[in-house]
XYZ file of C-alpha atoms in Angstrom:
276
model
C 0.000 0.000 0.000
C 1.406 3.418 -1.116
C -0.171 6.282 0.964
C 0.399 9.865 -0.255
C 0.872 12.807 1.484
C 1.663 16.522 0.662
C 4.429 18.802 0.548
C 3.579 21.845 1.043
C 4.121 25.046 2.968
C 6.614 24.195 5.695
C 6.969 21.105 4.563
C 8.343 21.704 1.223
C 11.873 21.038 1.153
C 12.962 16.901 0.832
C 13.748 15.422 4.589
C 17.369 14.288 5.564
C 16.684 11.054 5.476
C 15.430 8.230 2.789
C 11.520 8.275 3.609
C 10.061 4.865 3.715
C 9.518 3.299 -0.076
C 5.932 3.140 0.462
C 5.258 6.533 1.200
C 4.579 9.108 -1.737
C 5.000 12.802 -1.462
C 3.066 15.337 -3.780
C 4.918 18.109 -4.496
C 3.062 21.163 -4.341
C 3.450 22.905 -7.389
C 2.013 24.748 -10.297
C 3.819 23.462 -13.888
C 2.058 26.591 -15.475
C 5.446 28.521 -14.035
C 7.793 26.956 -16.188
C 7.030 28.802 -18.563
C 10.555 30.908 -16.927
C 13.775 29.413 -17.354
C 15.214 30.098 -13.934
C 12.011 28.564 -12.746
C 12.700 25.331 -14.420
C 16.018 25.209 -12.865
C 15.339 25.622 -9.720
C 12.052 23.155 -10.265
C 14.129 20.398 -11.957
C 16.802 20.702 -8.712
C 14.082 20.320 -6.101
C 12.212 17.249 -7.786
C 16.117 15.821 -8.069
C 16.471 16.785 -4.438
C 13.043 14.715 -3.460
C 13.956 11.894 -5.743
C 16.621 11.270 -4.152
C 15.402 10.651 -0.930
C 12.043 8.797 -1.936
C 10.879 6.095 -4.655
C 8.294 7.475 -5.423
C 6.759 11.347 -5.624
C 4.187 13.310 -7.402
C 2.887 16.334 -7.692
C 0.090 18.039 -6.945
C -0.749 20.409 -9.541
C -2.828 23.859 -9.990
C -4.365 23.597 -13.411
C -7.301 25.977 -12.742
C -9.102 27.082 -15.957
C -12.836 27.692 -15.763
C -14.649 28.901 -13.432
C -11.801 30.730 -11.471
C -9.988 32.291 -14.710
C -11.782 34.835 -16.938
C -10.205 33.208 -20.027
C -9.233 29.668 -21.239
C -5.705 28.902 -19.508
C -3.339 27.191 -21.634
C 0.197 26.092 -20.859
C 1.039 23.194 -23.315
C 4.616 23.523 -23.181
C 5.358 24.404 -19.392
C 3.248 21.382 -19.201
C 5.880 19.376 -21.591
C 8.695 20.594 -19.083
C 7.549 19.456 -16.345
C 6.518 15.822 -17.325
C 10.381 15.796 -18.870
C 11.494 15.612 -15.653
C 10.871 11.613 -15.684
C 13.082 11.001 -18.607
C 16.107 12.139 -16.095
C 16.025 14.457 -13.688
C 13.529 12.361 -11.425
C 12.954 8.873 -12.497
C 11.006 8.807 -9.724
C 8.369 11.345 -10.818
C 5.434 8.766 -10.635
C 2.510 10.507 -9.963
C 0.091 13.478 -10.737
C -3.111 15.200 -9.493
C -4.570 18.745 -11.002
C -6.541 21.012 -8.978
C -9.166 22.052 -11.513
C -12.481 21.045 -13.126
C -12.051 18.823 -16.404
C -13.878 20.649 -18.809
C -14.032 21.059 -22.681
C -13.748 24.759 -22.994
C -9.703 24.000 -21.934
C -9.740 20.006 -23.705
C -6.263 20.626 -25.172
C -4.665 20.584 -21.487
C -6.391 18.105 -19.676
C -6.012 15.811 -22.430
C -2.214 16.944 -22.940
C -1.942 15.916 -18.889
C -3.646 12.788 -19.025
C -1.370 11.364 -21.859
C 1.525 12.407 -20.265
C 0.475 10.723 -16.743
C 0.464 7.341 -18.547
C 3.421 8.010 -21.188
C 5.803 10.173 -20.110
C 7.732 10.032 -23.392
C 4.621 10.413 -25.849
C 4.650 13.281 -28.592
C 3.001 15.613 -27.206
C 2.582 18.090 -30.699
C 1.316 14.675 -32.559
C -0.768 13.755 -29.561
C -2.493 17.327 -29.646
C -3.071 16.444 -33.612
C -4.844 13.365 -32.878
C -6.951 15.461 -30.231
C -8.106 18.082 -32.863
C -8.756 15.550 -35.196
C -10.968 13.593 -33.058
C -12.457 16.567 -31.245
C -15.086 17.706 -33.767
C -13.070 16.062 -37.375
C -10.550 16.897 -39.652
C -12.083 20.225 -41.071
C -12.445 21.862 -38.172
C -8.932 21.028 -36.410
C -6.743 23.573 -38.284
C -9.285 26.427 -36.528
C -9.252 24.770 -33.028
C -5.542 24.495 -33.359
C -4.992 27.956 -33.759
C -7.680 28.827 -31.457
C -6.215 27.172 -28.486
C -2.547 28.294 -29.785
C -3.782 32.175 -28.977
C -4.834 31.150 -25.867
C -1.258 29.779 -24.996
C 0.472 32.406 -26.368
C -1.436 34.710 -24.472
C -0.356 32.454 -20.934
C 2.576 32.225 -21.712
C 4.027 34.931 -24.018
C 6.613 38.108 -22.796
C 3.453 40.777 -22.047
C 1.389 38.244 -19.555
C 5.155 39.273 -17.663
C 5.496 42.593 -17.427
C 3.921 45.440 -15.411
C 0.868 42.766 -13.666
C 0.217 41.054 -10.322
C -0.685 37.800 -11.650
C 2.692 37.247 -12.914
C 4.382 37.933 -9.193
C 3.057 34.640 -8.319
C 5.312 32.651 -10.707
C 7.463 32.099 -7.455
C 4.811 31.019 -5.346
C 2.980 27.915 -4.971
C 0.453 28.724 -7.791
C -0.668 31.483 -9.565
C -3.046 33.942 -8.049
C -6.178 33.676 -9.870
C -8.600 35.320 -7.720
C -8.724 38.699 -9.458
C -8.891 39.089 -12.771
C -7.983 42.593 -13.434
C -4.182 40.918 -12.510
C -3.966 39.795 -15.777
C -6.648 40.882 -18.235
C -4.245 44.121 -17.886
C -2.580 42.459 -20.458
C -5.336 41.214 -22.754
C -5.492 42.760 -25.655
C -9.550 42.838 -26.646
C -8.862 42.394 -30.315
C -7.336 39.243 -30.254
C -11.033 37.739 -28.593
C -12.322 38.844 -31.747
C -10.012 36.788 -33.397
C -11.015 34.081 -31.040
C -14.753 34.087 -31.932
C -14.114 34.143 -36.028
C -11.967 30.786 -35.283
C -14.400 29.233 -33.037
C -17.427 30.325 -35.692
C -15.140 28.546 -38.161
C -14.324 25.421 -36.239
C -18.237 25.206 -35.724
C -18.703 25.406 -39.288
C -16.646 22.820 -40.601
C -17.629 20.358 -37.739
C -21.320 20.783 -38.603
C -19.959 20.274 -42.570
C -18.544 17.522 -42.197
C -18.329 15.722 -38.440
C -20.321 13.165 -37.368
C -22.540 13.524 -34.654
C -20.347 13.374 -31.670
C -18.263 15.894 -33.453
C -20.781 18.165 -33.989
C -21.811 17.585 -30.412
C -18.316 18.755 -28.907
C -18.338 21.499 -31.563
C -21.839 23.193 -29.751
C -20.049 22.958 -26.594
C -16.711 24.590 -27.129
C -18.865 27.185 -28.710
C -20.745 27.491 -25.220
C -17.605 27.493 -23.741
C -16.211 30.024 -25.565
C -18.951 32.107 -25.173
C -18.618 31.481 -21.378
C -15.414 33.095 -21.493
C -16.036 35.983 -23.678
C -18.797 37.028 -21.486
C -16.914 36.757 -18.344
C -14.060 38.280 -19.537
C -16.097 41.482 -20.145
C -17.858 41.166 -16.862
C -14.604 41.348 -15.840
C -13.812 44.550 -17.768
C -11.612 42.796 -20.241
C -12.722 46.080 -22.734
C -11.316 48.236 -20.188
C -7.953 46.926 -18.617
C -6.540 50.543 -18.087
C -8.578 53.903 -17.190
C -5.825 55.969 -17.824
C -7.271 59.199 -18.382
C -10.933 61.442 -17.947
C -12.272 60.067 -21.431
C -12.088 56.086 -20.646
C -13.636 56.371 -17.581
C -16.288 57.978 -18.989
C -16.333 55.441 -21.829
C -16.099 52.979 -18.658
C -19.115 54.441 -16.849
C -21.559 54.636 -19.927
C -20.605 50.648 -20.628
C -21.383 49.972 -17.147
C -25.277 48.829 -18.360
C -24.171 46.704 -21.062
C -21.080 44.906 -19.074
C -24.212 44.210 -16.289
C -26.795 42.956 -18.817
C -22.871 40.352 -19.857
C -22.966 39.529 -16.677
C -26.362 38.337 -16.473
C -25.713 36.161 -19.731
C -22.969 34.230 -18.805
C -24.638 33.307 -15.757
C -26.939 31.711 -17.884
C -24.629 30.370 -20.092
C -22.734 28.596 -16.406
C -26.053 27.500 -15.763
C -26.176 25.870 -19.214
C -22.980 24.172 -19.023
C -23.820 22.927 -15.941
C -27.269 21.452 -17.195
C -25.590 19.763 -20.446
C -22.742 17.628 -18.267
């Protein structure tokens, strides 16, 4: 019997001492901040520094997407760091578990994670191309692909760094994701226009030529979709910065229509919820 147990807070650094072989430490920490180099240095040192000492560890991951972020969170390469670890640096990296809710609106990542728990080694960029494929069929996977690519440039690209609070958690446990305005700072509304055409695309093709299950998971991620553009402008997404007399006003005279957003995507939660 192998009986886990966390390490976290005071307990994060590995013991003096070999710990029992049938005990399994999860190593409390979010793979999202990889995404830094001196991150995965330090990272790849302390999961040596466990291994060492035990035969087995995990870790226990924050991979929160929807409902606590405002828009899809997608990490796919952070993700492919961390899971390298087993080729070397911790052959003893044999276990995961993800804080988060498994949901469609994010599939590329939770499917990305489960692969990886049960193959290590697998290909993660031909993986993702059997996903899109299968998702909602051939046609449509160019447009999902790209979709979900914005999405993880937008996590993980040089201006989700600079000049917000979000970011200031990348040496913490996990990411604050409490308060959106940390990061929708750096959103730029134009590119969720973007977001929508490729979605409205994807939908298309699926319904063209996907068979029924396809065409199925097509009307979700659409749902989903529009679950995050409406909470993103709950959020204020359209108004990251009031700089100056003008935007505020602008700011104040939205202020009925980001309400009346509001009120939609609690009905579109409420939908989600009803369809699982």
């Amino acid at each position: 019997v192998v009986i886990g147990l966390l390490a976290y807070c005071n307990t994060t650094d590995p013991p003096s001492f070999p710990l029992h072989e049938n005990l399994m430490p999860f190593l409390c920490t979010d793979s999202h901040q990889l995404m830094d180099d001196r991150i995965v240095k330090t990272r790849y040192e302390h999961f040596a520094a466990w291994g060492a000492k035990c035969r087995h560890i995990g870790n226990w991951g924050y991979d929160y997407g929807a409902p606590s972020y405002a828009l899809p969170r997608l990490y796919i390469k952070p993700q492919g760091l961390f899971f390298d670890m087993k080729k070397s640096v911790c052959k003893s990296l044999d276990g995961y578990f993800g804080e988060c809710m498994n949901l469609i609106g994010e599939g590329p990542k939770h499917y990305i994670l489960y692969r990886r728990m049960f193959n290590a080694d697998c290909d993660t960029a031909a993986e993702l191309d059997r996903w899109y494929d299968a998702c909602c069929g051939r046609a449509a996977a160019p447009y999902l692909k790209e979709y979900f690519r914005l999405w993880e440039d937008f996590w993980t690209g040089q201006h989700i760094r600079k000049n917000n609070s979000w970011y200031s958690g990348i040496k913490s446990t996990y990411f604050p994701f409490r308060n959106p305005a940390q990061y929708l700072v750096r959103w730029n509304p134009a590119d969720m226009v973007k977001a929508s055409e490729l979605m409205a695309k994807a939908v298309a093709a699926a319904n063209a030529n996907g068979d029924a299950d396809q065409r199925r998971r097509a009307s979700l991620m659409a749902e989903f979709h529009e679950y995050y553009v409406t909470k993103s402008k709950a959020c204020g997404a359209d108004f990251p910065r009031i700089p100056n007399a003008d935007t505020a006003v602008r700011f104040l005279k939205a202020l009925p229509e980001i309400c009346a957003t509001a009120r939609r995507h609690e009905e579109i939660a409420q939908s989600i919820i009803r369809s699982k």
